[in-house]
C-alpha positions in Angstrom: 46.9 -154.2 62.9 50.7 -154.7 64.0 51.1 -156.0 67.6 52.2 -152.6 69.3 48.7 -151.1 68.0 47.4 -154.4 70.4 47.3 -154.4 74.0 48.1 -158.1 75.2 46.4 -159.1 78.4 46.6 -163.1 78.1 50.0 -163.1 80.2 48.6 -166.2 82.3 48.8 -168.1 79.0 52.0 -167.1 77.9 54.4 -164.3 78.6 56.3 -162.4 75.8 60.1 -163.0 75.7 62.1 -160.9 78.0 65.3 -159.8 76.2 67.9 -161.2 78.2 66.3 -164.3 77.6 66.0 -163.7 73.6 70.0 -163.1 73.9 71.1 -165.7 76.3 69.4 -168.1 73.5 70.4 -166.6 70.5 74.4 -166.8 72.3 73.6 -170.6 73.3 72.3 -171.0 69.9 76.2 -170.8 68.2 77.4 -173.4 71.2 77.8 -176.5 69.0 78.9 -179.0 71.8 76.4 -181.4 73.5 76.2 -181.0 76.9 77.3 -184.7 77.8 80.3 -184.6 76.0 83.4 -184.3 77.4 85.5 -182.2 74.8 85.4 -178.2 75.0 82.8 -177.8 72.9 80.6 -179.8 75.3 82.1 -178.7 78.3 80.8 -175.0 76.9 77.2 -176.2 76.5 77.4 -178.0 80.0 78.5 -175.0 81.4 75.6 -172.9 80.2 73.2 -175.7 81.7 74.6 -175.3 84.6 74.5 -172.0 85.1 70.9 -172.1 83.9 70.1 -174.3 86.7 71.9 -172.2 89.2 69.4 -169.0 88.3 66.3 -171.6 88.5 67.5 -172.9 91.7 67.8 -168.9 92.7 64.0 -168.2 91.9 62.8 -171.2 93.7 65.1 -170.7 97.3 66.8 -174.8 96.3 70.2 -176.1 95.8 71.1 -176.4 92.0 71.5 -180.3 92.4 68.2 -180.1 92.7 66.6 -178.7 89.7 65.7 -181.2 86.9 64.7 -179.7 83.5 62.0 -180.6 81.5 60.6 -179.9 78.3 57.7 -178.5 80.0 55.7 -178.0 83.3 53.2 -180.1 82.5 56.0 -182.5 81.7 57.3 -181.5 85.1 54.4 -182.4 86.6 54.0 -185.8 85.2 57.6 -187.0 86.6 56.4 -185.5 90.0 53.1 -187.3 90.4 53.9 -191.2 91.0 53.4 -193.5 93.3 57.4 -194.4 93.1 58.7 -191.1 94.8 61.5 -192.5 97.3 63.0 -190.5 100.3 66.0 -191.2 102.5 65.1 -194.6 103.9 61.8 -195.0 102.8 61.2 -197.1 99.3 57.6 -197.5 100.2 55.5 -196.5 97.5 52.8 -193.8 97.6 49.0 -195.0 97.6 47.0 -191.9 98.0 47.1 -189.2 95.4 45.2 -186.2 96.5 44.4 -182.6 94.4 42.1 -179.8 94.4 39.6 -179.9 92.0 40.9 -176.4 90.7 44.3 -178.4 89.5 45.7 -177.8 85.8 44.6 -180.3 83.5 48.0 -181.9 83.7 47.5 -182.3 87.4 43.9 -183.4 87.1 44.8 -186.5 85.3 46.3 -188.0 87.8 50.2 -188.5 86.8 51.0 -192.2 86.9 48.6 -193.0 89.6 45.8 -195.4 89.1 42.4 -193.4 88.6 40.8 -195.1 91.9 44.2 -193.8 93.9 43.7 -190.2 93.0 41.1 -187.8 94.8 39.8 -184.4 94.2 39.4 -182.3 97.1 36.7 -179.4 97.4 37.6 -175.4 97.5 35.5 -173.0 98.8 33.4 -170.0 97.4 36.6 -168.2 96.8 38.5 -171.0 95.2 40.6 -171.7 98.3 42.1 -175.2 99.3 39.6 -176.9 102.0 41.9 -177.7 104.8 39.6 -179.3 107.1 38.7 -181.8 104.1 42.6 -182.3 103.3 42.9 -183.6 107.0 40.0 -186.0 106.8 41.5 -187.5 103.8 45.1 -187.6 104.9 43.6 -189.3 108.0 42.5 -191.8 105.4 46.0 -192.9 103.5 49.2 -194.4 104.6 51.5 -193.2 102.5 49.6 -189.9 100.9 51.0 -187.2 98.1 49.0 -184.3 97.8 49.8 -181.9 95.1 48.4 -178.5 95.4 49.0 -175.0 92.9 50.5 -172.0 94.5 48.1 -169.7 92.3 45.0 -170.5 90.2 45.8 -170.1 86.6 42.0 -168.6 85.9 41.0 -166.9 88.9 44.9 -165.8 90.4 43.5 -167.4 93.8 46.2 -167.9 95.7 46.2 -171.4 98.0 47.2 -172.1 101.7 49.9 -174.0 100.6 52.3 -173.6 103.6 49.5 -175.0 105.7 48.2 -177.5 103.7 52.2 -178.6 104.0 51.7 -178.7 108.2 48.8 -181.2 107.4 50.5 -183.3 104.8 54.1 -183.6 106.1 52.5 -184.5 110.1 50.5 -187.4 108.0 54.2 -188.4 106.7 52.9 -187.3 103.1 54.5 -185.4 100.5 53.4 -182.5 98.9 53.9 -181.3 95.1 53.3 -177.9 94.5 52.9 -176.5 91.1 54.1 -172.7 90.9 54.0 -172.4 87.1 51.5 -169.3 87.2 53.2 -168.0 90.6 56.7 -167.7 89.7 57.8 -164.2 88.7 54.5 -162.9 90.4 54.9 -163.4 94.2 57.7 -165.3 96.3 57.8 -169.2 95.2 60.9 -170.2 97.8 60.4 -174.0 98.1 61.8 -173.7 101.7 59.5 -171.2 103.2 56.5 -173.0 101.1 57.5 -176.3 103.3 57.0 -178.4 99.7 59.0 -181.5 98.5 58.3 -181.1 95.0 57.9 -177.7 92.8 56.8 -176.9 89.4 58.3 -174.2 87.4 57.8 -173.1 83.1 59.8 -170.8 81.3 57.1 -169.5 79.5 55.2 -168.0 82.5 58.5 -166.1 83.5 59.2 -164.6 79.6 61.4 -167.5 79.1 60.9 -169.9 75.9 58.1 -171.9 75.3 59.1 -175.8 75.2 61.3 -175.6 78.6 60.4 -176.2 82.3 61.8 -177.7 85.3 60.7 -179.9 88.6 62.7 -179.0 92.2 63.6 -181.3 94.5 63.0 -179.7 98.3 66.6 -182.1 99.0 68.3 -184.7 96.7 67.0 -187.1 99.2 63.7 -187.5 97.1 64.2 -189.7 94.4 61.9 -191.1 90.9 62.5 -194.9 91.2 61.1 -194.8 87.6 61.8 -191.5 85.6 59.3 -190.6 83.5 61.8 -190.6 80.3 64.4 -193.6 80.2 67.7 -193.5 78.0 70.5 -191.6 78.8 71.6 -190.7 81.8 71.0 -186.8 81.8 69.3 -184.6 84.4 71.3 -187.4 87.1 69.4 -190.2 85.4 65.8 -188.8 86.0 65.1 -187.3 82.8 66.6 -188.5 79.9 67.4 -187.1 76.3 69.7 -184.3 75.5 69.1 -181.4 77.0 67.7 -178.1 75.2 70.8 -176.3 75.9 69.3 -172.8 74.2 65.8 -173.0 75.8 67.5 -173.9 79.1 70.0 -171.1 78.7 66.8 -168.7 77.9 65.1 -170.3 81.3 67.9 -169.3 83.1 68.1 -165.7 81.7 64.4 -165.2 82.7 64.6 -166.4 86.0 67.4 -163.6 86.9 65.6 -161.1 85.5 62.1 -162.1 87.3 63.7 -163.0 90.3 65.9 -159.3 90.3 62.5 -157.4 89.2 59.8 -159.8 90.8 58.6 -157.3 93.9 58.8 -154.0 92.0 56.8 -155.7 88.9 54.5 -156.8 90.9 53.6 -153.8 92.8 53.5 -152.4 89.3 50.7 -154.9 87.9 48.7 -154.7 91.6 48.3 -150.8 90.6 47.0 -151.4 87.1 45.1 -154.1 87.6 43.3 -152.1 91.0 42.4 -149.6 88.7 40.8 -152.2 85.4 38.7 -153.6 88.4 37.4 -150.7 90.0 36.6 -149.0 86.4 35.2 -152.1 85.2 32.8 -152.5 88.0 31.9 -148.9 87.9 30.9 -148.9 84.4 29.0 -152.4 84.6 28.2 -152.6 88.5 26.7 -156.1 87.7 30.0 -157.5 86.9 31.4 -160.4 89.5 35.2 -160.4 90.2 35.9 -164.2 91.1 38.2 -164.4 94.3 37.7 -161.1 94.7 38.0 -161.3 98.6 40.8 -163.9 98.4 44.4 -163.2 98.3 45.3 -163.4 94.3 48.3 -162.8 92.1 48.8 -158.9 91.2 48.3 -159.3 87.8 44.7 -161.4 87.5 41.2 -160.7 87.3 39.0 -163.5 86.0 35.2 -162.0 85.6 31.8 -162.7 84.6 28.9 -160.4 83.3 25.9 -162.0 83.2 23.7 -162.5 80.5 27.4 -162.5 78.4 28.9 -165.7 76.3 32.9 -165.1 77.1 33.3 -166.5 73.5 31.9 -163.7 71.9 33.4 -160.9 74.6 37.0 -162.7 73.6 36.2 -162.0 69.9 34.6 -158.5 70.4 37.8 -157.5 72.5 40.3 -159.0 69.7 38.2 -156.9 67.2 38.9 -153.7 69.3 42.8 -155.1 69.5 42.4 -156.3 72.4 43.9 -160.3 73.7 41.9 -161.5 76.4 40.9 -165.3 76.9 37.7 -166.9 78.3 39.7 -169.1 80.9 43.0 -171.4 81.1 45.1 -171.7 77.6 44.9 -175.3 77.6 41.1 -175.3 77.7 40.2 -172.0 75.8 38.5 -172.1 72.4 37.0 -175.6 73.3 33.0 -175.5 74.4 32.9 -176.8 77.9 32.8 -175.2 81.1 35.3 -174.5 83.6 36.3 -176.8 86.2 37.6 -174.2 88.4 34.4 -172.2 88.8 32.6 -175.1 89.1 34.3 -176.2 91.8 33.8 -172.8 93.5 30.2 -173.3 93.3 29.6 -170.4 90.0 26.5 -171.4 88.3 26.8 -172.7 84.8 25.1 -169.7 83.2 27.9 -167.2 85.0 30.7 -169.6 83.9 30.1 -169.2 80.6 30.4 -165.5 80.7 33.7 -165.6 82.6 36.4 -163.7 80.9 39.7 -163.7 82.0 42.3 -160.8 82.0 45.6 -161.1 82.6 48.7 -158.7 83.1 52.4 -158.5 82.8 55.4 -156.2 82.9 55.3 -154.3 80.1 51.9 -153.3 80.7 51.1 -149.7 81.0 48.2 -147.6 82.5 47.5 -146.7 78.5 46.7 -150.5 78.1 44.4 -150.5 80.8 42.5 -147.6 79.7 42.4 -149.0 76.0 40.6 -152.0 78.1 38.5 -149.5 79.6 37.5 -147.7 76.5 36.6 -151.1 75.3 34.7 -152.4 77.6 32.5 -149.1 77.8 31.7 -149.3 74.2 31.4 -153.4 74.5 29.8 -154.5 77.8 26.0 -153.1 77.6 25.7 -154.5 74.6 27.1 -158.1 75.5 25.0 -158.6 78.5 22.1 -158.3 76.5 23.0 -160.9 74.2 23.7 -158.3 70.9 27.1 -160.1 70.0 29.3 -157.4 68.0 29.0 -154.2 66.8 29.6 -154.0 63.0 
């Protein structure tokens, strides 16, 4: 079975090249210079990082100054999250680290904070942010750091994050906010979200895999210990020679999803309105997690019950179908997921939970190939029958 007789609904893990970014690498790819070298040939790779980090700075509403890349976001998320973040006048370093307990794995561990500075904060049924416990434990730290997703990367939740930055900035905290599943699906201006810090992947956006980036709010925030010391690329707080094609691919994507981001989006809010409603009319049963909360256009994470997600994951890649029973970094292993768990979902229902996910090139044909599927698929999987021969 070739890939166009698949349809591919596991965007959230990764997202298919986009063309201008296949070219703008390929063209980078004959640039022989390095980036920190001063002859032409260098000059020619800088400029292509540069201009990279100009169309990165344009999706995320900062100043390209401001734009570090990475080779990754969890990568990006590790630099953000210690204790040494300066600001303008202020050295002090941070004592509190603060998530919610539906943070990527990368965020979960903690960063370079000491385990007893880092707390998990609780979400409610819907997988939102609890504001009321974020103010109780700013109220508890001097110098706090809160990082905080813009969208759940299993359930598409989308957080209060402009709020939760009212609480944390009056506390004279900072606030990280990782918008690696958000970018290219709804407005991630780091201005309007009120956040110091912001997480962005290349892979999300149909960029390369292998490339991501951290934005600084202002240049006024500052790593007094970079999380890679050597050189002195990325203005000293990232160091190694930069991935000039992957960066130049980044940069390509971010255009493109920043140009078509509204119009794509409306696009996947129509298909994926109609895999729900079909869906739930075909297996009323089924539960739609965040259904009642605002969520990315292109997610539905659901649960049948009396279903094992392992087996609907296989049954649905038998029928050609790529789907994934939760987040990519945490798939294919046999424990449950955090997310729901923190939403309250009972263990039995979390293991049925499925997760589908859209993109751009997605058509209404896909979604009734899902359809067709799931007729033939879900009686049988909530009764336990595994796979049809």
């Amino acid at each position: 079975m070739t890939s166009r007789e698949r349809a591919y609904f596991d965007w959230n893990a990764t997202a298919p090249l986009r063309e201008a970014a296949c070219q703008a690498w390929q063209a980078a790819l004959a640039v022989p210079g390095n980036p920190s070298s001063i002859h032409a040939e260098g000059r020619a790779a800088r400029r292509l990082v540069e201009e990279a980090r100009e169309a990165v700075a344009r999706l995320a509403g900062a100043a390209r100054a401001d734009v570090i890349f990475t080779a990754s976001g969890t990568e990006a998320n590790a630099l953000a999250l210690t204790p040494s973040i300066e600001t303008a006048g202020e050295k002090r370093p941070r004592d509190r680290l603060f998530i919610s307990a539906i943070e990527h794995s990368s965020v979960r561990t903690g960063g370079r904070f000491a385990p007893d500075a880092v707390e998990e904060l609780p979400v409610d049924a819907e997988g939102r942010l609890d504001l009321i416990a974020l103010a109780q434990a700013l109220a508890r730290a001097s110098r706090p750091l809160v990082s905080l997703m813009l969208a759940n990367n299993e359930t598409g939740v989308i957080q209060p994050v402009a709020e939760a930055a009212a609480l944390v900035h009056a506390a004279g905290g900072l606030l990280h906010v990782d918008a690696v599943q958000a970018a290219g699906r709804i407005p991630c201006n780091i201005g309007d979200l009120s956040a110091d810090l912001l997480t962005l992947s290349a892979h999300k956006i149909g960029g390369p895999k292998g490339v991501g980036g951290l934005v600084r709010a202002s240049e006024d925030i500052h790593f007094a210990d970079p999380l890679i010391r050597g050189g002195g690329q990325e203005r000293g707080l990232r160091a190694g020679t930069e991935n000039v094609g992957g960066i130049a691919a980044f940069g390509a994507a971010a255009t493109v999803a920043l140009a078509g981001g509204k119009a794509e989006a409306a696009a996947m809010l129509t298909l994926r309105n109609l895999l729900e409603t079909e869906l739930k009319a075909i297996t009323p049963q089924a539960v739609i997690f965040g259904e009642n909360a605002p969520r990315l256009p292109n997610t539905t994470l659901f649960a049948l019950p009396g279903m094992k997600a392992e087996t609907a994951v296989i049954a649905f890649d038998l029928e050609g179908i790529a789907v994934s029973s939760g987040a990519a970094c945490s798939s294919g292993k046999v424990q449950p997921s955090h997310v729901l768990a923190a939403m309250g979902v009972s263990p039995a229902l979390t293991q049925a939970a499925v997760r589908v996910s859209l993109g751009w090139t997605t058509t209404e044909a896909d979604v009734l190939r899902f359809i067709d599927a799931w007729r033939k698929l879900g009686t049988a999987l909530s009764k336990g029958q595994g796979i049809a021969a």
